[in-house]
mmCIF file of C-alpha atoms and ligand atoms in Angstrom:
data_model
loop_
_atom_site.group_PDB
_atom_site.id
_atom_site.type_symbol
_atom_site.label_atom_id
_atom_site.label_comp_id
_atom_site.label_asym_id
_atom_site.label_seq_id
_atom_site.Cartn_x
_atom_site.Cartn_y
_atom_site.Cartn_z
ATOM 1 C CA MET Z 1 24.307 -4.561 -102.675
ATOM 2 C CA LYS Z 2 24.505 -0.923 -101.565
ATOM 3 C CA ARG Z 3 21.398 -0.218 -101.378
ATOM 4 C CA THR Z 4 20.503 -3.347 -99.311
ATOM 5 C CA THR Z 5 23.259 -2.039 -96.705
ATOM 6 C CA LYS Z 6 21.764 1.575 -96.369
ATOM 7 C CA LYS Z 7 18.085 -0.088 -96.251
ATOM 8 C CA ARG Z 8 19.663 -2.570 -93.618
ATOM 9 C CA MET Z 9 21.292 0.325 -91.440
ATOM 10 C CA ARG Z 10 18.247 2.356 -91.916
ATOM 11 C CA ARG Z 11 16.218 -1.001 -90.522
ATOM 12 C CA ASN Z 12 19.205 -1.251 -87.566
ATOM 13 C CA ALA Z 13 18.765 2.176 -86.837
ATOM 14 C CA TRP Z 14 15.401 1.852 -86.113
ATOM 15 C CA MET Z 15 15.512 -1.062 -84.430
ATOM 16 C CA ILE Z 16 18.056 0.440 -81.970
ATOM 17 C CA ILE Z 17 15.513 3.330 -81.466
ATOM 18 C CA LEU Z 18 12.619 1.051 -80.920
ATOM 19 C CA LEU Z 19 15.060 -0.998 -78.477
ATOM 20 C CA LEU Z 20 16.024 1.939 -77.121
ATOM 21 C CA LEU Z 21 12.303 3.301 -76.223
ATOM 22 C CA LEU Z 22 11.086 -0.162 -75.167
ATOM 23 C CA ILE Z 23 14.319 -0.084 -72.706
ATOM 24 C CA MET Z 24 13.289 3.400 -71.374
ATOM 25 C CA THR Z 25 9.743 2.648 -71.027
ATOM 26 C CA SER Z 26 10.796 -0.229 -68.867
ATOM 27 C CA ILE Z 27 13.235 1.708 -66.824
ATOM 28 C CA SER Z 28 10.362 4.393 -66.155
ATOM 29 C CA GLY Z 29 7.740 1.759 -65.776
ATOM 30 C CA PHE Z 30 10.178 0.067 -63.277
ATOM 31 C CA VAL Z 31 10.925 3.187 -61.646
ATOM 32 C CA LEU Z 32 7.304 4.188 -61.632
ATOM 33 C CA ILE Z 33 6.501 0.613 -60.075
ATOM 34 C CA MET Z 34 9.255 0.971 -57.646
ATOM 35 C CA SER Z 35 8.268 4.471 -56.814
ATOM 36 C CA GLN Z 36 4.877 3.368 -56.006
ATOM 37 C CA LEU Z 37 5.975 0.476 -54.039
ATOM 38 C CA GLU Z 38 8.015 2.612 -51.925
ATOM 39 C CA LYS Z 39 5.317 4.780 -51.082
ATOM 40 C CA ASN Z 40 3.363 1.805 -50.367
ATOM 41 C CA THR Z 41 6.111 0.632 -47.999
ATOM 42 C CA ASN Z 42 6.253 4.066 -46.382
ATOM 43 C CA ASN Z 43 2.523 4.001 -45.978
ATOM 44 C CA HIS Z 44 2.553 1.101 -44.810
ATOM 45 C CA ASN Z 45 5.451 1.682 -42.517
ATOM 46 C CA GLN Z 46 3.682 5.203 -40.805
ATOM 47 C CA GLU Z 47 0.421 3.214 -40.348
ATOM 48 C CA GLU Z 48 2.983 0.512 -38.301
ATOM 49 C CA ILE Z 49 4.338 3.696 -36.087
ATOM 50 C CA GLU Z 50 0.759 5.060 -35.529
ATOM 51 C CA LYS Z 51 -0.308 1.425 -34.596
ATOM 52 C CA ALA Z 52 2.421 1.309 -32.285
ATOM 53 C CA ARG Z 53 2.225 5.011 -30.849
ATOM 54 C CA GLU Z 54 -1.862 4.167 -30.281
ATOM 55 C CA ILE Z 55 -0.599 1.114 -28.349
ATOM 56 C CA LYS Z 56 1.870 2.675 -26.315
ATOM 57 C CA ARG Z 57 -0.926 5.830 -26.046
ATOM 58 C CA SER Z 58 -3.343 3.201 -24.286
ATOM 59 C CA GLN Z 59 -0.611 1.744 -21.929
ATOM 60 C CA LEU Z 60 0.384 4.994 -20.841
ATOM 61 C CA MET Z 61 -3.157 5.854 -19.928
ATOM 62 C CA LYS Z 62 -3.796 2.774 -18.072
ATOM 63 C CA LYS Z 63 -0.817 3.325 -16.117
ATOM 64 C CA ALA Z 64 -1.788 6.820 -15.533
ATOM 65 C CA ASN Z 65 -5.521 6.007 -14.725
ATOM 66 C CA GLN Z 66 -3.985 3.665 -12.003
ATOM 67 C CA LEU Z 67 -1.895 6.603 -10.531
ATOM 68 C CA VAL Z 68 -4.734 8.582 -10.689
ATOM 69 C CA LYS Z 69 -6.658 6.434 -8.290
ATOM 70 C CA GLY Z 70 -4.256 6.014 -5.737
ATOM 71 C CA TYR Z 71 -3.627 10.017 -5.723
ATOM 72 C CA TYR Z 72 -0.672 10.206 -7.514
ATOM 73 C CA TYR Z 73 -1.837 12.997 -9.907
ATOM 74 C CA GLN Z 74 1.282 14.934 -10.848
ATOM 75 C CA GLU Z 75 2.983 11.176 -11.446
ATOM 76 C CA ALA Z 76 0.109 10.372 -13.797
ATOM 77 C CA ILE Z 77 0.646 13.595 -15.724
ATOM 78 C CA ASP Z 78 4.197 13.127 -15.751
ATOM 79 C CA VAL Z 79 3.646 9.418 -17.161
ATOM 80 C CA LEU Z 80 1.543 11.027 -19.961
ATOM 81 C CA ARG Z 81 4.115 13.452 -21.041
ATOM 82 C CA SER Z 82 6.729 10.770 -20.616
ATOM 83 C CA ASP Z 83 7.043 10.358 -24.811
ATOM 84 C CA SER Z 84 6.707 13.571 -26.628
ATOM 85 C CA GLU Z 85 6.507 11.344 -30.081
ATOM 86 C CA ILE Z 86 2.957 10.308 -28.879
ATOM 87 C CA VAL Z 87 1.317 13.390 -27.188
ATOM 88 C CA ASN Z 88 -1.711 13.914 -29.597
ATOM 89 C CA GLU Z 89 -5.344 15.200 -28.865
ATOM 90 C CA ARG Z 90 -6.383 12.281 -26.905
ATOM 91 C CA ILE Z 91 -3.401 12.666 -24.562
ATOM 92 C CA LYS Z 92 -3.534 16.287 -23.958
ATOM 93 C CA ASP Z 93 -7.353 15.862 -23.251
ATOM 94 C CA GLU Z 94 -6.168 13.381 -20.573
ATOM 95 C CA VAL Z 95 -3.850 15.723 -18.889
ATOM 96 C CA LYS Z 96 -6.364 18.278 -18.457
ATOM 97 C CA LYS Z 97 -8.783 15.913 -16.875
ATOM 98 C CA ILE Z 98 -6.087 15.245 -14.053
ATOM 99 C CA GLU Z 99 -5.568 18.944 -13.667
ATOM 100 C CA ALA Z 100 -9.307 19.817 -13.377
ATOM 101 C CA MET Z 101 -9.416 16.823 -10.796
ATOM 102 C CA MET Z 102 -6.329 18.257 -8.758
ATOM 103 C CA MET Z 103 -7.927 21.769 -8.925
ATOM 104 C CA GLU Z 104 -11.279 19.876 -7.165
ATOM 105 C CA LEU Z 105 -8.963 18.532 -3.994
ATOM 106 C CA LYS Z 106 -9.949 19.822 -0.802
ATOM 107 C CA PRO Z 107 -7.526 20.359 2.396
ATOM 108 C CA TYR Z 108 -9.490 17.914 4.848
ATOM 109 C CA THR Z 109 -10.949 19.538 7.959
ATOM 110 C CA GLY Z 110 -12.900 16.567 9.340
ATOM 111 C CA ARG Z 111 -12.422 13.760 12.235
ATOM 112 C CA ILE Z 112 -8.869 11.800 12.035
ATOM 113 C CA GLU Z 113 -9.431 8.278 12.917
ATOM 114 C CA HIS Z 114 -6.890 5.858 13.965
ATOM 115 C CA VAL Z 115 -8.062 2.105 14.167
ATOM 116 C CA PHE Z 116 -6.256 -0.702 15.666
ATOM 117 C CA PHE Z 117 -5.857 -4.300 15.521
ATOM 118 C CA HIS Z 118 -3.949 -7.319 16.997
ATOM 119 C CA SER Z 119 -2.856 -10.146 15.235
ATOM 120 C CA LEU Z 120 -6.083 -11.781 13.317
ATOM 121 C CA ILE Z 121 -7.934 -15.383 14.630
ATOM 122 C CA VAL Z 122 -7.833 -16.884 11.598
ATOM 123 C CA TYR Z 123 -9.444 -20.389 13.321
ATOM 124 C CA PRO Z 124 -12.056 -19.366 15.769
ATOM 125 C CA GLU Z 125 -12.661 -23.265 16.655
ATOM 126 C CA LEU Z 126 -8.944 -23.013 18.294
ATOM 127 C CA ALA Z 127 -8.440 -19.346 19.618
ATOM 128 C CA PHE Z 128 -12.297 -20.096 21.523
ATOM 129 C CA GLY Z 129 -12.360 -23.772 21.875
ATOM 130 C CA PRO Z 130 -11.055 -25.724 25.228
ATOM 131 C CA GLN Z 131 -7.601 -25.779 24.650
ATOM 132 C CA SER Z 132 -7.214 -22.003 24.129
ATOM 133 C CA SER Z 133 -5.305 -20.151 26.949
ATOM 134 C CA GLN Z 134 -7.855 -16.993 26.897
ATOM 135 C CA PRO Z 135 -11.074 -17.493 24.809
ATOM 136 C CA GLN Z 136 -12.401 -14.651 26.481
ATOM 137 C CA GLY Z 137 -9.425 -12.419 26.076
ATOM 138 C CA TYR Z 138 -9.725 -13.093 22.612
ATOM 139 C CA ASN Z 139 -12.837 -12.482 22.005
ATOM 140 C CA TYR Z 140 -12.913 -9.335 23.872
ATOM 141 C CA TRP Z 141 -9.406 -7.898 22.013
ATOM 142 C CA MET Z 142 -8.863 -9.437 18.747
ATOM 143 C CA THR Z 143 -10.794 -9.504 15.573
ATOM 144 C CA THR Z 144 -11.156 -12.637 13.139
ATOM 145 C CA ALA Z 145 -9.863 -12.702 9.920
ATOM 146 C CA LEU Z 146 -13.088 -12.959 8.511
ATOM 147 C CA GLU Z 147 -14.085 -9.601 9.920
ATOM 148 C CA PHE Z 148 -11.236 -8.198 8.862
ATOM 149 C CA GLN Z 149 -11.593 -8.708 5.502
ATOM 150 C CA ARG Z 150 -15.677 -7.620 5.515
ATOM 151 C CA MET Z 151 -14.604 -4.448 7.345
ATOM 152 C CA LEU Z 152 -12.473 -3.326 4.276
ATOM 153 C CA PRO Z 153 -14.814 -2.841 1.542
ATOM 154 C CA LEU Z 154 -16.971 -1.192 3.917
ATOM 155 C CA LEU Z 155 -14.529 1.320 4.911
ATOM 156 C CA MET Z 156 -13.900 2.063 1.542
ATOM 157 C CA GLU Z 157 -17.520 2.680 0.857
ATOM 158 C CA ARG Z 158 -17.518 5.391 3.680
ATOM 159 C CA GLY Z 159 -15.128 7.460 2.016
ATOM 160 C CA TYR Z 160 -12.030 5.924 4.138
ATOM 161 C CA VAL Z 161 -8.205 6.238 2.642
ATOM 162 C CA LEU Z 162 -5.420 4.984 4.267
ATOM 163 C CA VAL Z 163 -2.946 7.629 5.053
ATOM 164 C CA ARG Z 164 0.442 7.973 6.923
ATOM 165 C CA ILE Z 165 1.071 10.040 10.028
ATOM 166 C CA SER Z 166 3.394 12.130 7.868
ATOM 167 C CA ASP Z 167 0.371 12.843 5.788
ATOM 168 C CA LEU Z 168 -1.153 14.733 8.375
ATOM 169 C CA TYR Z 169 1.489 16.168 10.266
ATOM 170 C CA ASP Z 170 4.822 18.079 9.790
ATOM 171 C CA VAL Z 171 7.944 17.752 12.139
ATOM 172 C CA ASP Z 172 10.781 20.066 11.529
ATOM 173 C CA SER Z 173 14.310 19.825 12.549
ATOM 174 C CA LEU Z 174 13.680 21.355 15.995
ATOM 175 C CA GLY Z 175 10.932 18.745 16.718
ATOM 176 C CA ASN Z 176 8.007 21.334 16.136
ATOM 177 C CA VAL Z 177 4.930 19.511 14.890
ATOM 178 C CA THR Z 178 2.145 21.114 12.867
ATOM 179 C CA GLN Z 179 -0.908 19.788 11.256
ATOM 180 C CA ARG Z 180 -0.476 19.743 7.575
ATOM 181 C CA ASP Z 181 -3.298 20.081 4.821
ATOM 182 C CA LEU Z 182 -4.156 16.532 3.301
ATOM 183 C CA TYR Z 183 -5.762 17.259 -0.180
ATOM 184 C CA LEU Z 184 -8.277 14.815 -0.708
ATOM 185 C CA PRO Z 185 -11.251 14.701 -3.359
ATOM 186 C CA GLU Z 186 -14.767 15.247 -1.962
ATOM 187 C CA GLY Z 187 -15.992 12.921 -0.080
ATOM 188 C CA LYS Z 188 -12.921 10.917 0.672
ATOM 189 C CA ARG Z 189 -11.421 10.680 4.434
ATOM 190 C CA PRO Z 190 -8.038 9.792 5.865
ATOM 191 C CA LEU Z 191 -7.723 6.461 8.187
ATOM 192 C CA LEU Z 192 -5.076 5.480 10.469
ATOM 193 C CA MET Z 193 -4.409 2.183 11.106
ATOM 194 C CA SER Z 194 -1.912 0.369 13.370
ATOM 195 C CA ILE Z 195 -1.248 -3.391 14.110
ATOM 196 C CA ASP Z 196 -0.004 -4.067 17.832
ATOM 197 C CA ASN Z 197 2.352 -6.652 19.017
ATOM 198 C CA VAL Z 198 2.802 -8.459 15.334
ATOM 199 C CA GLY Z 199 4.845 -11.076 17.354
ATOM 200 C CA TYR Z 200 3.486 -14.961 17.490
ATOM 201 C CA PRO Z 201 4.559 -16.641 20.609
ATOM 202 C CA GLU Z 202 4.032 -20.219 20.800
ATOM 203 C CA ASN Z 203 1.337 -20.891 22.434
ATOM 204 C CA ARG Z 204 -0.809 -18.407 19.853
ATOM 205 C CA LYS Z 205 0.672 -20.569 16.790
ATOM 206 C CA LYS Z 206 -1.709 -23.538 18.436
ATOM 207 C CA GLU Z 207 -4.555 -21.348 18.871
ATOM 208 C CA GLY Z 208 -5.310 -20.336 15.289
ATOM 209 C CA PHE Z 209 -3.296 -17.284 14.479
ATOM 210 C CA ALA Z 210 -0.288 -17.086 12.040
ATOM 211 C CA SER Z 211 2.880 -18.374 13.011
ATOM 212 C CA ARG Z 212 5.094 -15.807 11.103
ATOM 213 C CA LEU Z 213 5.452 -13.266 8.391
ATOM 214 C CA PHE Z 214 7.964 -14.223 5.582
ATOM 215 C CA ILE Z 215 8.528 -13.282 1.932
ATOM 216 C CA ASN Z 216 7.185 -15.465 -0.900
ATOM 217 C CA GLN Z 217 8.377 -16.267 -4.370
ATOM 218 C CA ASN Z 218 6.332 -13.086 -5.780
ATOM 219 C CA ASN Z 219 8.271 -11.089 -2.958
ATOM 220 C CA GLU Z 220 5.322 -10.408 -1.409
ATOM 221 C CA VAL Z 221 4.883 -10.311 2.288
ATOM 222 C CA SER Z 222 3.171 -13.283 3.294
ATOM 223 C CA ALA Z 223 1.445 -15.030 6.585
ATOM 224 C CA MET Z 224 2.727 -18.748 7.505
ATOM 225 C CA ILE Z 225 0.008 -20.313 9.661
ATOM 226 C CA ARG Z 226 -0.325 -23.875 10.790
ATOM 227 C CA ASN Z 227 -3.537 -25.498 9.948
ATOM 228 C CA LEU Z 228 -5.951 -27.644 11.347
ATOM 229 C CA GLU Z 229 -3.844 -30.621 10.701
ATOM 230 C CA GLY Z 230 -0.759 -29.028 12.105
ATOM 231 C CA LEU Z 231 0.918 -28.436 8.879
ATOM 232 C CA GLU Z 232 2.441 -24.954 8.429
ATOM 233 C CA ILE Z 233 1.124 -23.356 5.293
ATOM 234 C CA GLU Z 234 1.371 -20.006 3.452
ATOM 235 C CA SER Z 235 -2.032 -17.922 3.525
ATOM 236 C CA ARG Z 236 -2.754 -14.281 2.017
ATOM 237 C CA THR Z 237 -5.769 -14.056 4.395
ATOM 238 C CA ALA Z 238 -4.022 -15.342 8.012
ATOM 239 C CA GLU Z 239 -2.966 -11.684 8.917
ATOM 240 C CA VAL Z 240 -3.380 -8.098 8.498
ATOM 241 C CA PHE Z 241 -0.583 -7.580 6.113
ATOM 242 C CA PRO Z 242 -1.100 -9.522 2.876
ATOM 243 C CA ILE Z 243 -4.984 -8.977 3.199
ATOM 244 C CA VAL Z 244 -4.238 -4.769 3.002
ATOM 245 C CA ASP Z 245 -1.733 -5.438 0.173
ATOM 246 C CA ASP Z 246 -3.772 -7.463 -1.698
ATOM 247 C CA PHE Z 247 -7.022 -4.992 -1.321
ATOM 248 C CA VAL Z 248 -5.000 -2.114 -1.985
ATOM 249 C CA LYS Z 249 -3.892 -3.960 -5.531
ATOM 250 C CA GLU Z 250 -7.467 -4.350 -6.191
ATOM 251 C CA ASN Z 251 -8.985 -0.593 -4.790
ATOM 252 C CA PRO Z 252 -5.738 1.342 -4.975
ATOM 253 C CA ALA Z 253 -8.389 4.382 -3.960
ATOM 254 C CA PHE Z 254 -7.990 2.446 -0.993
ATOM 255 C CA SER Z 255 -4.409 4.008 0.077
ATOM 256 C CA TYR Z 256 -3.082 7.309 -0.094
ATOM 257 C CA ARG Z 257 0.085 7.654 -2.425
ATOM 258 C CA GLY Z 258 0.526 3.651 -1.187
ATOM 259 C CA ALA Z 259 0.135 4.238 2.732
ATOM 260 C CA LYS Z 260 -0.959 0.728 4.657
ATOM 261 C CA GLY Z 261 -0.069 1.070 8.710
ATOM 262 C CA LEU Z 262 2.198 0.977 11.317
ATOM 263 C CA LEU Z 263 3.539 -2.297 12.647
ATOM 264 C CA GLY Z 264 4.013 -1.468 16.384
ATOM 265 C CA ILE Z 265 6.922 -3.589 17.317
ATOM 266 C CA THR Z 266 7.414 -5.406 20.990
ATOM 267 C CA GLY Z 267 10.824 -6.992 21.861
ATOM 268 C CA SER Z 268 9.337 -9.442 24.382
ATOM 269 C CA TRP Z 269 7.073 -11.273 21.335
ATOM 270 C CA GLY Z 270 9.816 -11.184 18.647
ATOM 271 C CA ILE Z 271 9.342 -9.215 15.719
ATOM 272 C CA MET Z 272 7.143 -10.548 13.379
ATOM 273 C CA GLY Z 273 7.882 -14.361 14.265
ATOM 274 C CA TYR Z 274 11.793 -13.915 14.463
ATOM 275 C CA ASP Z 275 14.130 -13.653 17.359
ATOM 276 C CA PRO Z 276 15.754 -10.271 18.054
ATOM 277 C CA LYS Z 277 18.576 -11.775 19.763
ATOM 278 C CA ILE Z 278 19.329 -14.908 16.902
ATOM 279 C CA THR Z 279 21.597 -13.594 14.244
ATOM 280 C CA SER Z 280 20.026 -15.457 11.458
ATOM 281 C CA GLU Z 281 16.539 -14.710 12.338
ATOM 282 C CA VAL Z 282 17.399 -11.051 12.388
ATOM 283 C CA ALA Z 283 18.753 -11.322 9.139
ATOM 284 C CA THR Z 284 15.676 -12.423 7.885
ATOM 285 C CA ALA Z 285 13.520 -10.375 9.978
ATOM 286 C CA LYS Z 286 15.502 -7.252 8.477
ATOM 287 C CA VAL Z 287 14.585 -8.416 4.612
ATOM 288 C CA ILE Z 288 10.859 -8.584 5.849
ATOM 289 C CA VAL Z 289 10.920 -4.852 7.447
ATOM 290 C CA GLN Z 290 12.470 -3.596 4.315
ATOM 291 C CA ARG Z 291 10.281 -5.484 1.778
ATOM 292 C CA LEU Z 292 6.993 -3.887 4.207
ATOM 293 C CA LYS Z 293 8.527 -0.339 4.117
ATOM 294 C CA GLU Z 294 8.769 -0.616 0.178
ATOM 295 C CA THR Z 295 4.973 -1.543 0.068
ATOM 296 C CA GLY Z 296 3.841 1.224 2.275
ATOM 297 C CA TRP Z 297 4.465 0.260 5.808
ATOM 298 C CA GLU Z 298 5.455 1.986 8.693
ATOM 299 C CA PHE Z 299 6.933 1.041 12.296
ATOM 300 C CA ALA Z 300 6.589 1.981 15.561
ATOM 301 C CA ASN Z 301 7.834 1.332 19.081
ATOM 302 C CA HIS Z 302 5.286 -0.413 20.976
ATOM 303 C CA SER Z 303 7.608 -1.032 24.177
ATOM 304 C CA TYR Z 304 10.170 -3.892 24.529
ATOM 305 C CA THR Z 305 9.027 -5.626 27.474
ATOM 306 C CA HIS Z 306 5.097 -4.903 27.009
ATOM 307 C CA ALA Z 307 4.805 -4.992 30.800
ATOM 308 C CA ASP Z 308 2.886 -3.325 33.668
ATOM 309 C CA GLY Z 309 4.196 -2.819 37.092
ATOM 310 C CA LYS Z 310 7.129 -0.698 36.967
ATOM 311 C CA TYR Z 311 6.926 -0.445 33.106
ATOM 312 C CA PHE Z 312 3.590 0.652 31.743
ATOM 313 C CA SER Z 313 0.662 1.047 34.242
ATOM 314 C CA GLU Z 314 -0.652 3.723 36.823
ATOM 315 C CA SER Z 315 2.805 3.249 39.000
ATOM 316 C CA SER Z 316 4.991 3.272 36.026
ATOM 317 C CA THR Z 317 8.426 4.426 37.033
ATOM 318 C CA LEU Z 318 11.011 6.822 35.238
ATOM 319 C CA GLU Z 319 13.784 4.159 35.873
ATOM 320 C CA GLY Z 320 11.567 1.631 34.534
ATOM 321 C CA ILE Z 321 10.506 3.498 31.299
ATOM 322 C CA LYS Z 322 14.459 4.242 30.408
ATOM 323 C CA GLU Z 323 15.195 0.572 30.661
ATOM 324 C CA ASP Z 324 12.506 -0.255 28.282
ATOM 325 C CA THR Z 325 13.297 1.967 26.163
ATOM 326 C CA GLN Z 326 17.229 1.064 26.407
ATOM 327 C CA LEU Z 327 15.989 -2.365 25.531
ATOM 328 C CA PHE Z 328 14.275 -1.216 22.699
ATOM 329 C CA ASN Z 329 17.065 0.658 21.182
ATOM 330 C CA GLN Z 330 19.625 -2.101 22.032
ATOM 331 C CA TRP Z 331 17.492 -5.130 20.102
ATOM 332 C CA ILE Z 332 14.700 -3.678 18.231
ATOM 333 C CA ILE Z 333 15.731 -0.619 16.593
ATOM 334 C CA PRO Z 334 18.573 -2.253 14.713
ATOM 335 C CA VAL Z 335 16.112 -4.309 13.300
ATOM 336 C CA ILE Z 336 13.076 -2.115 12.381
ATOM 337 C CA GLY Z 337 15.095 1.258 12.226
ATOM 338 C CA GLU Z 338 13.955 4.771 13.619
ATOM 339 C CA SER Z 339 10.988 5.817 14.401
ATOM 340 C CA ASN Z 340 9.091 9.053 15.929
ATOM 341 C CA VAL Z 341 5.927 6.806 17.054
ATOM 342 C CA PHE Z 342 5.166 5.469 20.453
ATOM 343 C CA ILE Z 343 2.584 2.774 20.699
ATOM 344 C CA ALA Z 344 1.594 2.739 24.401
ATOM 345 C CA PRO Z 345 1.100 -0.797 25.786
ATOM 346 C CA PHE Z 346 -2.454 -1.163 27.138
ATOM 347 C CA GLY Z 347 -2.878 2.610 25.551
ATOM 348 C CA ILE Z 348 -1.965 4.152 29.143
ATOM 349 C CA THR Z 349 -1.564 7.584 28.770
ATOM 350 C CA LEU Z 350 1.663 8.293 30.930
ATOM 351 C CA LYS Z 351 1.519 11.871 32.614
ATOM 352 C CA GLY Z 352 4.349 14.291 33.413
ATOM 353 C CA GLU Z 353 8.221 13.576 33.391
ATOM 354 C CA LEU Z 354 7.060 9.853 31.850
ATOM 355 C CA TYR Z 355 5.566 11.531 29.211
ATOM 356 C CA GLN Z 356 8.386 14.154 28.131
ATOM 357 C CA TYR Z 357 10.847 11.275 28.235
ATOM 358 C CA PHE Z 358 9.219 9.977 25.393
ATOM 359 C CA ILE Z 359 9.068 13.312 23.492
ATOM 360 C CA ASP Z 360 12.853 13.740 24.805
ATOM 361 C CA GLU Z 361 13.929 10.193 23.367
ATOM 362 C CA GLY Z 362 12.381 11.701 19.989
ATOM 363 C CA TYR Z 363 8.872 10.506 19.634
ATOM 364 C CA THR Z 364 6.915 12.833 18.299
ATOM 365 C CA PHE Z 365 3.771 10.552 18.124
ATOM 366 C CA TYR Z 366 2.257 9.194 21.546
ATOM 367 C CA LEU Z 367 -0.275 6.656 20.732
ATOM 368 C CA ASN Z 368 -3.009 5.938 23.439
ATOM 369 C CA VAL Z 369 -6.680 4.113 23.366
ATOM 370 C CA ASP Z 370 -9.577 6.136 23.091
ATOM 371 C CA ARG Z 371 -12.654 6.054 21.281
ATOM 372 C CA ARG Z 372 -14.089 9.439 20.982
ATOM 373 C CA SER Z 373 -11.057 11.932 21.583
ATOM 374 C CA GLN Z 374 -9.096 13.544 18.579
ATOM 375 C CA PRO Z 375 -5.552 13.830 18.302
ATOM 376 C CA LYS Z 376 -3.855 16.841 20.358
ATOM 377 C CA ILE Z 377 -0.977 18.871 19.828
ATOM 378 C CA ILE Z 378 0.901 18.985 23.468
ATOM 379 C CA GLY Z 379 4.431 20.970 22.782
ATOM 380 C CA LYS Z 380 6.585 19.007 20.743
ATOM 381 C CA SER Z 381 4.591 16.005 20.223
ATOM 382 C CA VAL Z 382 0.970 14.615 19.571
ATOM 383 C CA LEU Z 383 -1.028 12.573 21.490
ATOM 384 C CA MET Z 384 -2.821 10.358 19.336
ATOM 385 C CA PRO Z 385 -6.075 8.133 20.335
ATOM 386 C CA ARG Z 386 -6.666 5.154 18.856
ATOM 387 C CA ILE Z 387 -9.828 3.018 18.497
ATOM 388 C CA ASN Z 388 -9.817 -0.913 18.844
ATOM 389 C CA LEU Z 389 -12.126 -2.424 16.199
ATOM 390 C CA ASP Z 390 -12.677 -5.798 17.582
ATOM 391 C CA GLY Z 391 -14.855 -7.781 19.297
ATOM 392 C CA PHE Z 392 -14.953 -5.894 22.739
ATOM 393 C CA VAL Z 393 -16.148 -2.485 20.734
ATOM 394 C CA MET Z 394 -18.198 -4.461 18.427
ATOM 395 C CA ASN Z 395 -20.123 -5.582 21.049
ATOM 396 C CA LYS Z 396 -20.153 -2.917 23.457
ATOM 397 C CA ASP Z 397 -19.728 0.416 21.189
ATOM 398 C CA LYS Z 398 -22.102 -1.258 18.413
ATOM 399 C CA GLU Z 399 -23.807 2.215 17.217
ATOM 400 C CA TYR Z 400 -21.064 4.168 17.508
ATOM 401 C CA ILE Z 401 -19.014 1.807 15.498
ATOM 402 C CA THR Z 402 -21.886 1.399 12.993
ATOM 403 C CA GLN Z 403 -22.082 5.238 12.860
ATOM 404 C CA HIS Z 404 -18.545 6.250 12.164
ATOM 405 C CA PHE Z 405 -17.135 3.037 10.558
ATOM 406 C CA PHE Z 406 -19.219 0.133 9.226
ATOM 407 C CA ASP Z 407 -22.616 -1.709 9.881
ATOM 408 C CA VAL Z 408 -21.522 -3.963 12.451
ATOM 409 C CA ASP Z 409 -23.784 -6.870 11.807
ATOM 410 C CA LYS Z 410 -22.154 -6.906 8.326
ATOM 411 C CA VAL Z 411 -18.936 -7.599 9.883
ATOM 412 C CA TYR Z 412 -19.187 -9.402 13.099
ATOM 413 C CA ASP Z 413 -18.099 -13.197 12.932
ATOM 414 C CA HIS Z 414 -20.960 -15.535 14.421
ATOM 415 C CA ARG Z 415 -18.336 -18.241 15.086
ATOM 416 C CA ARG Z 416 -17.482 -15.791 18.408
ATOM 417 C CA PRO Z 417 -18.831 -17.427 21.514
ATOM 418 C CA ALA Z 418 -21.425 -15.350 23.295
ATOM 419 C CA PHE Z 419 -20.268 -11.987 24.637
ATOM 420 C CA GLU Z 420 -20.681 -11.435 28.657
HETATM 421 ZN ZN1 ZN F 1 -0.236 -4.305 22.758
#
């Protein structure tokens, strides 16, 4: 009995040891498996993190690339450095590449070209048709939407880049104006652009021009036009503004740091299709002005009356010019904001005290029309010539335009009537 008990006890002890061993091995096995699992998970997490970083890198590089195309070099570098977690050799190389590009920029020293347009002819059959109020005037002084669309890529091919006047000149607090170095890549040259009047009188709406600007559902400045059936429809190709905005979106290299052009507003024509004397229309116009400014456009005084005689002609009087400017200050400035650019109606160059009046009123830049001259600093002002790229110039000055801007034969709209 005792022996058997002893034997059993021994057996039990063995069993316990075995059991303990078994438990220990299972535990260590379990721990091993768990740690392996954890390691796998860690590896997996690490991979996931790296994958996410790589995606972020590509996103930032894409964004930086777009910025570089639009001449925002430092901004592109800032974007690449915006997340220290993801900086690696690839990012560092990209930063170096952009820094090298910045070193290559040269201050521009060539001619400064300022081109201008009026509202575009969208339907030549109306503008030049039997019902048109002035088919010959339109043929001379207007550009068709088709021509304008053809010009942009050709201007870009020639190296032109839209800039702001403030990219070319500094004006200090006393009104002294000096030329400013504009650093551009080799082969690029600045282009200033302005659009005169930007008003849509009733007769023009029936003559194949846009009827007003407005903001579409994508928060873009767009144009409304009465189509050939008489319905008012949105068109992205009926005015300079949506055409340029869309072109720059596709070709950021055509705009220096987002610059677009200048709208020369004329009081008596309404502001972009809105009456400055009707409160509700003013509210709408202000929203469009705001959006245009946000997207690179600027505004200029193109006179209130846009009338000759005592206002803007050889026989202009100081009294007439004061009257016009006061009306502009009263009705237009509250809508478009202050500007230091005056675009002379009919391109007239006022002389003596009449010219001085505009400088005294705070207009540093006086824009006239002249196809050959270059801007000139005169006292506290710049007399800046502009060239009209319209039917008249494409016919009468074809060689010069082809030499300086684009091949006229590739642009000219043959729906125009024969030129006299
Ligand atoms: Zn005008």
